[in-house]
XYZ file of C-alpha atoms in Angstrom:
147
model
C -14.781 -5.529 10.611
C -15.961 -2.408 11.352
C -14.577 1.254 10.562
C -14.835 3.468 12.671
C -14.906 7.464 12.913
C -15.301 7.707 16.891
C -11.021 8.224 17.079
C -10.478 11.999 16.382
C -7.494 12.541 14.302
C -5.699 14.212 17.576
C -6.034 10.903 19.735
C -4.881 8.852 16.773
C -1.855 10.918 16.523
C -0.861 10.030 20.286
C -1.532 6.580 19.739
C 0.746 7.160 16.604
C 3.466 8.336 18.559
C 3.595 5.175 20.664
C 4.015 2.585 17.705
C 7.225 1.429 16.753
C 5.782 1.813 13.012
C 5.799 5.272 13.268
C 8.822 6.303 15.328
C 10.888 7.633 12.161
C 7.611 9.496 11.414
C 7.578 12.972 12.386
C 4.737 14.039 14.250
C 3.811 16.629 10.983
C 4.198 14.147 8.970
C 2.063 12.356 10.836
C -1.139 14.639 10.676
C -1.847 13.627 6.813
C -1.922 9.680 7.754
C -4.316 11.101 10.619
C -6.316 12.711 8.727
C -6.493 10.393 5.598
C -6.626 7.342 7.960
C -9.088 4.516 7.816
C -9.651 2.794 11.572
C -11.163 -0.332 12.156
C -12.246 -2.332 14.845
C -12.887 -6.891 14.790
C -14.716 -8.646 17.220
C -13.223 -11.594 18.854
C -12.568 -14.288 16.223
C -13.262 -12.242 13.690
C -10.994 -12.156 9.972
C -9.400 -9.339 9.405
C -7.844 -10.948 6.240
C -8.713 -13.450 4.515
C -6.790 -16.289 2.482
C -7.176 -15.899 -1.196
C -8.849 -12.501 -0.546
C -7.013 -9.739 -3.147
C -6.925 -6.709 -1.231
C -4.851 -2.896 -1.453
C -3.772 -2.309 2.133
C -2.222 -3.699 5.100
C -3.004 -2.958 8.199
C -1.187 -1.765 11.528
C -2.598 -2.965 15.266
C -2.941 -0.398 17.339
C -4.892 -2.603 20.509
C -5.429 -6.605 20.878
C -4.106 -8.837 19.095
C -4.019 -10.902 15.658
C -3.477 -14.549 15.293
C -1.643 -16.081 11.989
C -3.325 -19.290 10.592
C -2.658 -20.896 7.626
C -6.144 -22.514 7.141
C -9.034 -21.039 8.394
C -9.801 -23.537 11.463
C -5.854 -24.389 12.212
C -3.648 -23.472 14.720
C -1.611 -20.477 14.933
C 1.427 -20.261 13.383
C 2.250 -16.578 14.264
C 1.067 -13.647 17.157
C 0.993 -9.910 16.029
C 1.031 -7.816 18.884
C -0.217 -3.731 18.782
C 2.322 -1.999 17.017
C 3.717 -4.612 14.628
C 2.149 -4.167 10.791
C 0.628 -6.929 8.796
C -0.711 -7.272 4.989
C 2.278 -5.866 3.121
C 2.815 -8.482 0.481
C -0.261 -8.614 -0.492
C -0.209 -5.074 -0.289
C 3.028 -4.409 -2.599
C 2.884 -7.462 -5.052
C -0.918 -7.270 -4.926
C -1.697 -10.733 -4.722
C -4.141 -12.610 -3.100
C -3.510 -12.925 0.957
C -1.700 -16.206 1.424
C -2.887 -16.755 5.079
C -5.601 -15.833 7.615
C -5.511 -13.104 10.468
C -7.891 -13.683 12.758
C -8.760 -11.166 15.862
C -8.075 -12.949 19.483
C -10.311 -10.308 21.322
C -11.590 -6.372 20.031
C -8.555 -5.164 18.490
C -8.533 -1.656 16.722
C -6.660 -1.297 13.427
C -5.553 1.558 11.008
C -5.210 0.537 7.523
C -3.093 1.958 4.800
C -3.885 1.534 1.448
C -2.534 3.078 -1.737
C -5.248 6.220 -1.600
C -3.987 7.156 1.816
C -0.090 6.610 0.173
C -1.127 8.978 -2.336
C -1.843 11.660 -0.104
C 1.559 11.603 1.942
C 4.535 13.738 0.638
C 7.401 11.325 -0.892
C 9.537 11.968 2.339
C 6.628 10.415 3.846
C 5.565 8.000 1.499
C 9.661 6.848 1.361
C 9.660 6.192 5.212
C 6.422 4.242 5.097
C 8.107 1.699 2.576
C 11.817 1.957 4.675
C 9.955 -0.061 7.451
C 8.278 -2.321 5.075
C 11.294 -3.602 3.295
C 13.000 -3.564 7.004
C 10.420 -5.780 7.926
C 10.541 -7.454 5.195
C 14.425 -8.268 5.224
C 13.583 -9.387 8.923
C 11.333 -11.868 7.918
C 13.720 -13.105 5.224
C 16.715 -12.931 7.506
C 14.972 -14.863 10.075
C 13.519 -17.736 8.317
C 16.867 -18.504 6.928
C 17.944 -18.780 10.418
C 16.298 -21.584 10.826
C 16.591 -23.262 8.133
């Protein structure tokens, strides 16, 4: 992947305001993720995480779209679409990623890691980690569904 700088922190703001991720985010506290912010773009087919990999963020989609595969040439087992967030076990119990996310066209990313955490106000920081552990519970929730 590459990171890019061509997104001024202005435009990312807007696209801010139109993910889900962010809608309990005020638009001031907003402008310090902006700012801080690390964007990204992958190529078609490219990883955007890695199995085994240890890594210190996860990442939100802002455009394309991410496909879930437990080994590196099988199927899918999961979509991400823009807006949803991906990354954030590995991210709080920092372990090593436990499947691959793959790009399915250019998709753009912004990815949060602890440094950018660090800079955010604990109002800030506090709703970052409400919609992880919401997410989280989901996920939780849902597989016992269907089991």
């Amino acid at each position: 992947m590459k990171r890019t700088s061509q997104v001024s922190s202005m435009k990312l703001l807007q696209l801010m305001a139109k993910i889900p991720f962010f809608e309990k985010i005020t638009n001031y506290e907003r402008a310090p993720m902006a700012e801080y912010a690390q964007m990204y773009v992958a190529s078609p087919g490219e990883a955007i995480i890695e199995k085994d990999a240890l890594d210190n963020c996860f990442y939100v989609l802002l455009s394309g779209k991410g496909l879930v595969c437990v080994g590196r040439h099988a199927e899918p087992v999961a979509t991400i679409k823009p807006g949803e967030f991906f990354g954030e076990v590995g991210f709080i119990l920092n372990i090593p990623r436990t499947t691959w996310v793959f790009s399915e066209g250019v998709s753009a990313l912004l990815r949060i890691d602890q440094t950018l955490l660090d800079n955010l106000d604990a109002s800030t920081r506090s709703k970052v980690k409400d919609q992880i552990i919401i997410k989280l519970a989901t996920t939780v929730t849902n597989f016992n569904a269907k089991s």
